[in-house]
Short mmCIF file of C-alpha atoms and ligand atoms in Angstrom, two decimals:
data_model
loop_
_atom_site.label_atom_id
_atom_site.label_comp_id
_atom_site.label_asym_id
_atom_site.label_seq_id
_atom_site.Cartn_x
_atom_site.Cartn_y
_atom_site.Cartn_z
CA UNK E 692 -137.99 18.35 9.21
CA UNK E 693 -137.40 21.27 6.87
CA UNK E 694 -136.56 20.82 3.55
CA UNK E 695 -132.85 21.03 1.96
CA UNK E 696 -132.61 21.94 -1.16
CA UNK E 697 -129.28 22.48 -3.49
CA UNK E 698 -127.89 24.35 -6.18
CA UNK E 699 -125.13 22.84 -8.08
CA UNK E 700 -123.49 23.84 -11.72
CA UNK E 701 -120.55 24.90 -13.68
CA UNK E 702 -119.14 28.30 -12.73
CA UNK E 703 -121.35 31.27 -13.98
CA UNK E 704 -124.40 28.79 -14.21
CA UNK E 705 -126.74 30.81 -12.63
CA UNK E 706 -127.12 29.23 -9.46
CA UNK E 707 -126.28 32.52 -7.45
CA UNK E 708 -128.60 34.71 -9.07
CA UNK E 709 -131.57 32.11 -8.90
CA UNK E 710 -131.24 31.29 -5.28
CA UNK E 711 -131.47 35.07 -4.61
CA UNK E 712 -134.47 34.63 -6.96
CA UNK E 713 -136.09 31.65 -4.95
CA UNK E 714 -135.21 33.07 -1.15
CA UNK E 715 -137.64 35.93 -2.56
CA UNK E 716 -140.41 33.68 -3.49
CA UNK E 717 -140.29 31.81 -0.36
CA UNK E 718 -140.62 34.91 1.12
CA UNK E 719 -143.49 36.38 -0.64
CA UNK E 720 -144.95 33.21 0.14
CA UNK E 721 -144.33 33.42 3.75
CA UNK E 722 -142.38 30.25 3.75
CA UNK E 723 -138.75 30.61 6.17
CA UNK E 724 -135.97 30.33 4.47
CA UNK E 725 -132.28 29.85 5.04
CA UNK E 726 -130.18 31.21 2.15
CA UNK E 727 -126.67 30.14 2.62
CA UNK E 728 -123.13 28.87 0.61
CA UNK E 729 -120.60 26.67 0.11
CA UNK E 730 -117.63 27.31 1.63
CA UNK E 731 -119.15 30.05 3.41
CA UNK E 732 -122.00 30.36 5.48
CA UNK E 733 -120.64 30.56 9.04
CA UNK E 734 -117.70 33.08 10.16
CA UNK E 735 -114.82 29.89 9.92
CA UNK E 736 -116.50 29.29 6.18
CA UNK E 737 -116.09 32.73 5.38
CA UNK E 738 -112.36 32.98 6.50
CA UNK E 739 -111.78 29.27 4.38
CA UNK E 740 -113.60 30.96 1.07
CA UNK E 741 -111.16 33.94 1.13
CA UNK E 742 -107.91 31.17 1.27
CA UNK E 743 -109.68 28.72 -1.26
CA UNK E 744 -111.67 31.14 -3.87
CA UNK E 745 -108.69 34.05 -4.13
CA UNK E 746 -105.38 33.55 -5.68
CA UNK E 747 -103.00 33.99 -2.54
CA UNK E 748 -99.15 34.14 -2.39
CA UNK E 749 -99.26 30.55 -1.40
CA UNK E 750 -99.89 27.06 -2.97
CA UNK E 751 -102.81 24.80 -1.81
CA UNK E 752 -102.46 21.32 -2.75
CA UNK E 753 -105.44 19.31 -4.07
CA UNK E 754 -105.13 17.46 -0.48
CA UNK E 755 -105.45 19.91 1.86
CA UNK E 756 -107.76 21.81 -0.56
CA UNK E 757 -110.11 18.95 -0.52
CA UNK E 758 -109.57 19.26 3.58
CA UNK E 759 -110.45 22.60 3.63
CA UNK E 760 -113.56 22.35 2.12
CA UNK E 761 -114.33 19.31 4.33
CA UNK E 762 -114.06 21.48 7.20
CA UNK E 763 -115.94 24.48 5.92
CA UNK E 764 -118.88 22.05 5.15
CA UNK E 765 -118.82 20.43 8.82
CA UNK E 766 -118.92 23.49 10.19
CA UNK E 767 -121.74 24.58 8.19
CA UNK E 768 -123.84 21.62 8.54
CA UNK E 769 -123.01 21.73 12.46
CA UNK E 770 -123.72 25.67 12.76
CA UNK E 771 -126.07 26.81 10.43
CA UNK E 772 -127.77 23.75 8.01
CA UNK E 773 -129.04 21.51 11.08
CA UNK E 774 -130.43 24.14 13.00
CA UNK E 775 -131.98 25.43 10.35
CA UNK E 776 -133.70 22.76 9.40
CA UNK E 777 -134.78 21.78 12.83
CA UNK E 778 -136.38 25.32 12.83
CA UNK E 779 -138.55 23.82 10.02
CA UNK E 780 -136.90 26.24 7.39
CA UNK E 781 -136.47 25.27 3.67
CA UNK E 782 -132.75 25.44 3.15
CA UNK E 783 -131.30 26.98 0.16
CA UNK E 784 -127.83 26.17 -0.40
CA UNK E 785 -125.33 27.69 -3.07
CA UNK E 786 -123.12 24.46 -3.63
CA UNK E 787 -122.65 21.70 -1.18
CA UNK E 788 -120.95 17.66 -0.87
CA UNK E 789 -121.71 17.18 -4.42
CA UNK E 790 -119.33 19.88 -5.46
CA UNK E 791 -116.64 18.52 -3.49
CA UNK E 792 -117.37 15.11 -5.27
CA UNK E 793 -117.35 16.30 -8.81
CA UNK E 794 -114.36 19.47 -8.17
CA UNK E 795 -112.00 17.25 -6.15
CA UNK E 796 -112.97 13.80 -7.11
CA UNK E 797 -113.88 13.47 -10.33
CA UNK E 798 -112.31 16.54 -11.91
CA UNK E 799 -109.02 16.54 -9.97
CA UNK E 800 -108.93 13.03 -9.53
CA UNK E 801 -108.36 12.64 -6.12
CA UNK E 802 -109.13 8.92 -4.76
CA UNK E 803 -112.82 8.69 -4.78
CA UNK E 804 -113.48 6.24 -1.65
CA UNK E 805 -111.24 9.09 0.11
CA UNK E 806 -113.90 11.82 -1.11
CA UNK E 807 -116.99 10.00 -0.01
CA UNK E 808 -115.81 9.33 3.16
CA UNK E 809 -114.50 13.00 4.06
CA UNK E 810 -118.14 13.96 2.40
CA UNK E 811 -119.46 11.67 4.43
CA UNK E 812 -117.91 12.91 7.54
CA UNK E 813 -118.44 16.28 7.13
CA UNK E 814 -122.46 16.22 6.20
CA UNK E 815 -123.18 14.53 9.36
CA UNK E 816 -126.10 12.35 7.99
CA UNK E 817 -127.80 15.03 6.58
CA UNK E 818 -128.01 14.50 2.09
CA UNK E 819 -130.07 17.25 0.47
CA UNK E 820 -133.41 16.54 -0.83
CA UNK E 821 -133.38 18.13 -3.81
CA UNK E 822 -130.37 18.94 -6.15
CA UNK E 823 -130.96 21.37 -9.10
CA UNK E 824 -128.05 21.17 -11.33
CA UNK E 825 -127.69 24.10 -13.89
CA UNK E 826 -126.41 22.66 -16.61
CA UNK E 827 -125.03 24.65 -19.56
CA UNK E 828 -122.00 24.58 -22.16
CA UNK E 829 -118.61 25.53 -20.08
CA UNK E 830 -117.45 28.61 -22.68
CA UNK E 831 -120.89 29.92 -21.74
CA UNK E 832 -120.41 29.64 -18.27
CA UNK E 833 -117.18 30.92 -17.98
CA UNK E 834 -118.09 34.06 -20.05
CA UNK E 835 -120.58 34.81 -17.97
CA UNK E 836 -118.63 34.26 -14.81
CA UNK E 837 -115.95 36.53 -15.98
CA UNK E 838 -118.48 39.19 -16.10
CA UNK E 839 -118.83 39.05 -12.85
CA UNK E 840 -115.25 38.45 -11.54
CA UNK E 841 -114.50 41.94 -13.16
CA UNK E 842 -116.78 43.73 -10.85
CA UNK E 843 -115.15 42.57 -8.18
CA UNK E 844 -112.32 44.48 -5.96
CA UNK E 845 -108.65 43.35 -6.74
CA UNK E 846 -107.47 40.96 -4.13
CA UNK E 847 -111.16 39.41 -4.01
CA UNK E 848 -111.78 38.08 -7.32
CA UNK E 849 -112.64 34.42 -6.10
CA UNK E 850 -111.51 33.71 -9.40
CA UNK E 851 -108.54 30.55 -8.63
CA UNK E 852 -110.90 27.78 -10.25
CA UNK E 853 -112.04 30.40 -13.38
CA UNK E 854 -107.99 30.07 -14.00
CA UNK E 855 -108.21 26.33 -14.56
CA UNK E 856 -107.92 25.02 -18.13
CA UNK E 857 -111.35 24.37 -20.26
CA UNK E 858 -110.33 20.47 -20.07
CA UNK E 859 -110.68 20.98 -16.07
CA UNK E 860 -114.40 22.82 -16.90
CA UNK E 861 -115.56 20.31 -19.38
CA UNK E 862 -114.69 17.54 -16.40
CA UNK E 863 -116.82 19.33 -13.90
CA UNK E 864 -119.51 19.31 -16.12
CA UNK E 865 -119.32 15.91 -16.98
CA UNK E 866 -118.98 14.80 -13.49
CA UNK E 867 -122.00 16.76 -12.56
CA UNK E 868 -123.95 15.29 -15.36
CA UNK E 869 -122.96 11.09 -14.30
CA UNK E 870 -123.81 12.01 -10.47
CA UNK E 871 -127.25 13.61 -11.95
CA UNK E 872 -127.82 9.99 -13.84
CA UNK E 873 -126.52 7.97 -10.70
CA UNK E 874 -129.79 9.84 -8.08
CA UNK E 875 -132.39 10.28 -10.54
CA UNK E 876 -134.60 10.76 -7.45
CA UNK E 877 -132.94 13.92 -5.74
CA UNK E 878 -131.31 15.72 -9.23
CA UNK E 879 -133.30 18.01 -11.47
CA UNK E 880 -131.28 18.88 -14.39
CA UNK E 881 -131.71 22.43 -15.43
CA UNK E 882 -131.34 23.69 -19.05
CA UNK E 883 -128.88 27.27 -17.44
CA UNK E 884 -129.15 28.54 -20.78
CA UNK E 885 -132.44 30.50 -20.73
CA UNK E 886 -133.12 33.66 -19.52
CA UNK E 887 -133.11 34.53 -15.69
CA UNK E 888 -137.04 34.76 -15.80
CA UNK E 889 -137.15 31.37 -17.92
CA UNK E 890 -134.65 29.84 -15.10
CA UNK E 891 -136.43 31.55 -12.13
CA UNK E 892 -140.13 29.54 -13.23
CA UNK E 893 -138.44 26.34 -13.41
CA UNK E 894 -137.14 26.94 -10.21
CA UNK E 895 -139.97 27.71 -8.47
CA UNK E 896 -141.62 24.76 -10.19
CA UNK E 897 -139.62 22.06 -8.50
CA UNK E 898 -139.39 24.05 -5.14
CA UNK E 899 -143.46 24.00 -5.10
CA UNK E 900 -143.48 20.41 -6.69
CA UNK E 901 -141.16 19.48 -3.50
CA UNK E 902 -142.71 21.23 -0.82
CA UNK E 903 -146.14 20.10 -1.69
CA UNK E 904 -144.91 16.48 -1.66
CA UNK E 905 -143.80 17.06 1.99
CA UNK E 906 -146.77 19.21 2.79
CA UNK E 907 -144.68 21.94 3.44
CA UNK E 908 -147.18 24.21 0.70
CA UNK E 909 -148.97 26.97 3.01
N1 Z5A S 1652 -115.74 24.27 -4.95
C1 Z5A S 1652 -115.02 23.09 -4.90
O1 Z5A S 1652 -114.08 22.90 -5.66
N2 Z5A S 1652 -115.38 22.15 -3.99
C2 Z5A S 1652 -116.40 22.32 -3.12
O2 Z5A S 1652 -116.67 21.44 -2.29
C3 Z5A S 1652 -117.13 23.57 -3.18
C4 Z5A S 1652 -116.78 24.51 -4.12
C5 Z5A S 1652 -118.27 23.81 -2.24
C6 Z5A S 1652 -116.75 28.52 -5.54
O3 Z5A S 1652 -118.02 28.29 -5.88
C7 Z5A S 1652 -115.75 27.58 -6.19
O4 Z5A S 1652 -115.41 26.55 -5.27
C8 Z5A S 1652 -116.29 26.92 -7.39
C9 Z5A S 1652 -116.21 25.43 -7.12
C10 Z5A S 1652 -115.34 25.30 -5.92
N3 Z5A S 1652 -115.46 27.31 -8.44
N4 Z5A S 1652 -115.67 27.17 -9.61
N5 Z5A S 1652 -115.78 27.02 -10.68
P1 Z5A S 1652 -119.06 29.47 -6.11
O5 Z5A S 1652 -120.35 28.79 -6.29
O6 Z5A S 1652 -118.97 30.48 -5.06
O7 Z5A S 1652 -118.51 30.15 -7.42
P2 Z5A S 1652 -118.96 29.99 -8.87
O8 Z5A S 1652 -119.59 28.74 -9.26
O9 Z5A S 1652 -117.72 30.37 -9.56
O10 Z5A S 1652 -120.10 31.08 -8.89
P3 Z5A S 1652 -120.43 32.03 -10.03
O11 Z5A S 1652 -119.39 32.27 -11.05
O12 Z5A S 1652 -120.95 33.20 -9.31
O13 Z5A S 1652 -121.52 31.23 -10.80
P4 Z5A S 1652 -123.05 31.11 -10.52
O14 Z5A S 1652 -123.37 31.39 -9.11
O15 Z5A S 1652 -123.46 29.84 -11.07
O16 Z5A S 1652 -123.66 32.28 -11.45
P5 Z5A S 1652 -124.25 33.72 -11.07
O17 Z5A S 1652 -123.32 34.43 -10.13
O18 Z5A S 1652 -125.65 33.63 -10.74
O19 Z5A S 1652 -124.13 34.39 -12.49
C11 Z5A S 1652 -122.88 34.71 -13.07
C12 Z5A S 1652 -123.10 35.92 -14.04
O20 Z5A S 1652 -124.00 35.52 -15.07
C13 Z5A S 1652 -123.71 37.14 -13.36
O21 Z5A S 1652 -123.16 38.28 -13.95
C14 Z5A S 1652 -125.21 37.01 -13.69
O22 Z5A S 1652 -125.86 38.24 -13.74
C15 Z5A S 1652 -125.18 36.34 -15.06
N6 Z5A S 1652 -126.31 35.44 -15.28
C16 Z5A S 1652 -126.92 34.64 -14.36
N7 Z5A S 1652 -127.92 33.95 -14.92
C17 Z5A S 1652 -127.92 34.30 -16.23
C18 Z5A S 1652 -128.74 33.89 -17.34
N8 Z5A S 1652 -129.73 33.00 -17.21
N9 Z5A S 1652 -128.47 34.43 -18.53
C19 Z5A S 1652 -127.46 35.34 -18.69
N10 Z5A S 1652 -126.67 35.77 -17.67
C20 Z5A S 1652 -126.90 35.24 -16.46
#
């Protein structure tokens, strides 16, 4: 039913700009498509992106910030992911239980069993089937994120993981990369350092690839 596909990376990967990129050639293609984000994608997501993305006049301990993303993601799975994909739609998701695995768990080293089961909890049953992980050197990354932070409007940078150190980058990477070995079956690992066109073919490649294995190719 529908197909659910991911976007994971380091910050400034590319995964924004290429799921723009892919909701377009769905379209063309006359294929549905939900386009959607993690945390975001559903009023209560929005409101927990704003407290976990901005740097507020208040602290947020790794706990209750890996509980706040649990709850954005069960209410995004619940309100717009399921129904989505019971609609038959192909699902395009900007970050989703992976990110809390590799941010939180591996990278902030919160207990792991703890993770999976709050991931777990929160996905209600429903694992992507298809991960493409942009992978690319963190000082890359990071440059090109900043680009973008600095068109932003004060007070809405999003910009409280950019502050972490480069040691706290480097582990996100490398936690992205051992899940990617771990489910050689759902991960594609991307090469993020080509050009947007370069990125946007390869893209496309594994979204056709994928929907002609489900017979989802009109
Ligand atoms: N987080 C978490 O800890 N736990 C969780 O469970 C979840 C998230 C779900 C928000 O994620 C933060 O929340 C994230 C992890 C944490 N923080 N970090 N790090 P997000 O996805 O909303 O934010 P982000 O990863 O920081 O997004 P980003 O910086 O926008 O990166 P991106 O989406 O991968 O890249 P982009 O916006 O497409 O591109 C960034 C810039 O580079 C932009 O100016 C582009 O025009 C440019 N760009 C894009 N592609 C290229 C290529 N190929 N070449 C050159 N320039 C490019």
């Amino acid at each position: 039913m529908g197909l659910f596909v991911t976007f994971e990376g380091i910050e400034g990967s590319g995964k924004t700009t290429q799921i723009e990129l892919a909701g377009e050639y769905l379209g063309q293609r006359g294929i549905p498509c939900l386009r959607t984000e993690e945390p975001g994608g559903t009023s209560l997501g929005r409101r927990l992106r704003e407290l976990l993305l901005n740097r507020g006049p208040f602290a947020i301990c790794p706990e209750a910030e890996l509980l706040l993303f649990a709850a954005a993601r069960a209410q995004h799975v619940r309100e717009a992911i399921l129904p989505a994909l019971a609609a038959g739609k192909v699902v395009l998701c900007d970050r989703f239980a992976d990110a809390t695995a590799v941010y939180q768990g591996y990278a902030r080293g919160l207990d792991m069993e703890t993770v999976n089961f709050l991931n777990a909890f929160s996905i209600q049953g429903r694992h992507p089937d298809l991960t493409l992980l942009f992978d690319l050197p963190v000082e890359t990354g990071l440059t090109r994120a900043r680009t973008r932070i600095e068109l932003m409007t004060p007070g809405q940078k999003e910009d409280r993981f950019e502050a972490e150190e480069l040691s706290f980058h480097r582990k996100v990477r490398e936690g992205y990369l051992l899940a990617a070995h771990r489910e050689v079956e759902r991960f594609r690992v991307i090469d993020a350092a080509g050009t947007i066109a370069e990125l946007r073919e390869t893209v496309c490649f594994h979204l056709d690839r994928m929907l002609m294995e489900r017979g989802l190719n009109t």
